[in-house]
Structures are given as structure tokens and as C-alpha cells.
Amino acid sequence: MRLPIQINEQSAEPLYHQIEVQLRALIVSGQLQEGTLLPSIRELAQTVKCSVITVKRVYSDLEAEGLLRTRQGTGTYVALVGEQERDRHRLSAVTEAMEQAIIAGKRVQCTEEELQLLFKEAMNKHFD
């Protein structure tokens, strides 16, 4: 299986974080169903051009969150994620992104009003 994960080598975000965020999004959005067999650690590392250690960390982190299950000898699968848990992860990802946007805005001296206006404009752009 080929996962639609894109790496931005120009990003300041660590590779493992980029992969983890995208894989988590695929799971909590339902694009990867319960029981889906994921690529082996080596296969995914080769696909996204990173180290095996990086992918191992991603799989381990997501398994600790309850999103993945590893069966010795058969591979890593998407775990059963209840609707409440799925919503918690989904909203948490959006909250984290919004907090990062606020931090970036404050870093360049945006006022609260400017940030609210930017947020409304972005909402209108994507929901009209």
C-alpha cells in the first residue's frame, strides 16, 4: 500500500513529525480504515526517503496513542478507533495548527484583531 504522505524538506518541522501528523490525519479522518495493513517500516522509509529509525518512531508514537497495532510477524495495522477518540484526535490536530498560527502571528507582531480577520478570511476562502 502506498500512503499519500508528502515530505517538505524545506520545512523546519522534523521529518518524523511531518509523517506522524499526516498519518494520524489519514487515520482519524477515516481515509485509512480499521484493519488496514500499513507499509513495513523499511518500505515507508524508502518511499518518503527517510531513515528506518524515523518511521519506527512514527509507528511507535501512533501505537502509543492507540491508533496503530503491531502484530509480530504480520505487520502494523490501523487500530479500531472509536468515534469519540477519532473526534478528540481530529480536533486536537486542528487546535495544534491554530495555536502554531497564533504563535507565528504574534512573532511578527500581529494584533488579536488582525489574527481574527486573517482567520475569517481563510474560513471564507475554504468554505464559500
mmCIF file of C-alpha atoms in Angstrom:
data_model
loop_
_atom_site.group_PDB
_atom_site.id
_atom_site.type_symbol
_atom_site.label_atom_id
_atom_site.label_comp_id
_atom_site.label_asym_id
_atom_site.label_seq_id
_atom_site.Cartn_x
_atom_site.Cartn_y
_atom_site.Cartn_z
ATOM 1 C CA MET A 1 0.000 0.000 0.000
ATOM 2 C CA ARG A 2 1.259 3.452 -0.894
ATOM 3 C CA LEU A 3 0.370 6.164 1.618
ATOM 4 C CA PRO A 4 -0.240 9.712 0.332
ATOM 5 C CA ILE A 5 2.406 11.260 2.579
ATOM 6 C CA GLN A 6 4.340 14.260 1.306
ATOM 7 C CA ILE A 7 7.565 15.456 2.895
ATOM 8 C CA ASN A 8 8.641 19.083 2.715
ATOM 9 C CA GLU A 9 12.415 19.077 3.035
ATOM 10 C CA GLN A 10 12.402 22.890 3.297
ATOM 11 C CA SER A 11 10.199 22.807 6.405
ATOM 12 C CA ALA A 12 11.630 23.448 9.857
ATOM 13 C CA GLU A 13 9.349 20.639 11.087
ATOM 14 C CA PRO A 14 11.232 17.390 11.751
ATOM 15 C CA LEU A 15 10.580 14.599 9.232
ATOM 16 C CA TYR A 16 9.086 12.269 11.845
ATOM 17 C CA HIS A 17 6.591 14.976 12.819
ATOM 18 C CA GLN A 18 5.557 15.617 9.207
ATOM 19 C CA ILE A 19 4.973 11.894 8.670
ATOM 20 C CA GLU A 20 3.217 11.416 12.009
ATOM 21 C CA VAL A 21 0.821 14.340 11.508
ATOM 22 C CA GLN A 22 -0.150 13.155 8.025
ATOM 23 C CA LEU A 23 -0.548 9.502 9.015
ATOM 24 C CA ARG A 24 -2.627 10.484 12.063
ATOM 25 C CA ALA A 25 -4.841 12.633 9.806
ATOM 26 C CA LEU A 26 -5.373 9.709 7.403
ATOM 27 C CA ILE A 27 -6.471 7.521 10.305
ATOM 28 C CA VAL A 28 -8.712 9.949 12.202
ATOM 29 C CA SER A 29 -10.371 11.189 9.011
ATOM 30 C CA GLY A 30 -11.330 7.612 8.186
ATOM 31 C CA GLN A 31 -9.296 7.534 4.969
ATOM 32 C CA LEU A 32 -7.433 4.563 6.445
ATOM 33 C CA GLN A 33 -9.955 2.095 7.818
ATOM 34 C CA GLU A 34 -9.573 -0.156 10.839
ATOM 35 C CA GLY A 35 -7.510 -3.217 9.977
ATOM 36 C CA THR A 36 -5.686 -1.604 7.057
ATOM 37 C CA LEU A 37 -2.193 -3.051 6.767
ATOM 38 C CA LEU A 38 0.388 -0.284 6.600
ATOM 39 C CA PRO A 39 3.635 -0.487 4.650
ATOM 40 C CA SER A 40 6.538 -2.062 6.504
ATOM 41 C CA ILE A 41 8.873 0.329 8.274
ATOM 42 C CA ARG A 42 11.522 -0.195 5.599
ATOM 43 C CA GLU A 43 9.038 0.263 2.758
ATOM 44 C CA LEU A 44 7.654 3.536 4.101
ATOM 45 C CA ALA A 45 11.159 4.822 4.883
ATOM 46 C CA GLN A 46 12.171 4.109 1.295
ATOM 47 C CA THR A 47 9.022 5.738 -0.106
ATOM 48 C CA VAL A 48 9.404 9.010 1.839
ATOM 49 C CA LYS A 49 13.208 8.917 1.651
ATOM 50 C CA CYS A 50 13.988 8.927 5.353
ATOM 51 C CA SER A 51 15.638 6.583 7.822
ATOM 52 C CA VAL A 52 14.068 3.410 9.176
ATOM 53 C CA ILE A 53 14.522 4.872 12.681
ATOM 54 C CA THR A 54 12.295 7.836 11.737
ATOM 55 C CA VAL A 55 9.424 5.607 10.582
ATOM 56 C CA LYS A 56 9.889 3.294 13.569
ATOM 57 C CA ARG A 57 9.422 6.322 15.846
ATOM 58 C CA VAL A 58 6.255 7.384 13.973
ATOM 59 C CA TYR A 59 4.725 3.902 14.205
ATOM 60 C CA SER A 60 5.703 3.630 17.868
ATOM 61 C CA ASP A 61 4.203 7.046 18.750
ATOM 62 C CA LEU A 62 0.938 6.287 16.945
ATOM 63 C CA GLU A 63 0.764 2.852 18.551
ATOM 64 C CA ALA A 64 1.184 4.501 21.972
ATOM 65 C CA GLU A 65 -1.759 6.776 21.075
ATOM 66 C CA GLY A 66 -3.862 3.714 20.255
ATOM 67 C CA LEU A 67 -4.127 4.474 16.543
ATOM 68 C CA LEU A 68 -1.944 1.577 15.342
ATOM 69 C CA ARG A 69 -1.432 -2.047 16.378
ATOM 70 C CA THR A 70 1.613 -4.126 15.523
ATOM 71 C CA ARG A 71 1.323 -7.903 15.262
ATOM 72 C CA GLN A 72 4.659 -9.685 15.420
ATOM 73 C CA GLY A 73 5.398 -11.306 12.089
ATOM 74 C CA THR A 74 2.411 -9.843 10.234
ATOM 75 C CA GLY A 75 2.891 -6.077 10.334
ATOM 76 C CA THR A 76 1.361 -2.834 11.530
ATOM 77 C CA TYR A 77 -2.370 -2.200 11.191
ATOM 78 C CA VAL A 78 -4.765 0.670 11.788
ATOM 79 C CA ALA A 79 -6.402 0.066 15.169
ATOM 80 C CA LEU A 80 -10.078 0.288 15.980
ATOM 81 C CA VAL A 81 -10.613 3.939 16.882
ATOM 82 C CA GLY A 82 -13.925 4.841 18.484
ATOM 83 C CA GLU A 83 -15.878 7.853 17.302
ATOM 84 C CA GLN A 84 -15.100 9.862 20.457
ATOM 85 C CA GLU A 85 -11.397 9.069 20.195
ATOM 86 C CA ARG A 86 -11.416 9.912 16.489
ATOM 87 C CA ASP A 87 -13.061 13.281 17.217
ATOM 88 C CA ARG A 88 -10.597 14.012 20.019
ATOM 89 C CA HIS A 89 -7.626 13.392 17.711
ATOM 90 C CA ARG A 90 -9.232 15.283 14.834
ATOM 91 C CA LEU A 91 -9.943 18.382 16.920
ATOM 92 C CA SER A 92 -6.593 18.182 18.683
ATOM 93 C CA ALA A 93 -4.776 18.328 15.334
ATOM 94 C CA VAL A 94 -6.719 21.429 14.305
ATOM 95 C CA THR A 95 -6.191 23.078 17.691
ATOM 96 C CA GLU A 96 -2.444 22.483 17.450
ATOM 97 C CA ALA A 97 -2.324 24.005 13.966
ATOM 98 C CA MET A 98 -4.301 27.034 15.094
ATOM 99 C CA GLU A 99 -2.037 27.540 18.105
ATOM 100 C CA GLN A 100 1.015 27.420 15.827
ATOM 101 C CA ALA A 101 -0.606 30.008 13.560
ATOM 102 C CA ILE A 102 -1.247 32.291 16.543
ATOM 103 C CA ILE A 103 2.367 31.911 17.695
ATOM 104 C CA ALA A 104 3.582 32.755 14.174
ATOM 105 C CA GLY A 105 1.278 35.790 14.076
ATOM 106 C CA LYS A 106 2.463 37.071 17.440
ATOM 107 C CA ARG A 107 6.067 36.551 16.358
ATOM 108 C CA VAL A 108 5.521 39.089 13.564
ATOM 109 C CA GLN A 109 3.580 41.461 15.835
ATOM 110 C CA CYS A 110 0.038 40.761 14.581
ATOM 111 C CA THR A 111 -2.701 42.097 16.803
ATOM 112 C CA GLU A 112 -5.570 39.927 18.003
ATOM 113 C CA GLU A 113 -7.881 41.773 15.601
ATOM 114 C CA GLU A 114 -5.554 41.108 12.652
ATOM 115 C CA LEU A 115 -5.384 37.412 13.521
ATOM 116 C CA GLN A 116 -9.181 37.189 13.789
ATOM 117 C CA LEU A 117 -9.538 38.907 10.402
ATOM 118 C CA LEU A 118 -6.999 36.526 8.833
ATOM 119 C CA PHE A 119 -8.830 33.551 10.305
ATOM 120 C CA LYS A 120 -12.188 34.755 8.975
ATOM 121 C CA GLU A 121 -10.684 35.362 5.523
ATOM 122 C CA ALA A 122 -9.168 31.873 5.496
ATOM 123 C CA MET A 123 -12.505 30.375 6.569
ATOM 124 C CA ASN A 124 -14.353 32.252 3.831
ATOM 125 C CA LYS A 125 -11.782 31.174 1.249
ATOM 126 C CA HIS A 126 -12.250 27.490 2.071
ATOM 127 C CA PHE A 127 -15.952 27.331 2.925
ATOM 128 C CA ASP A 128 -17.585 29.546 0.315
#
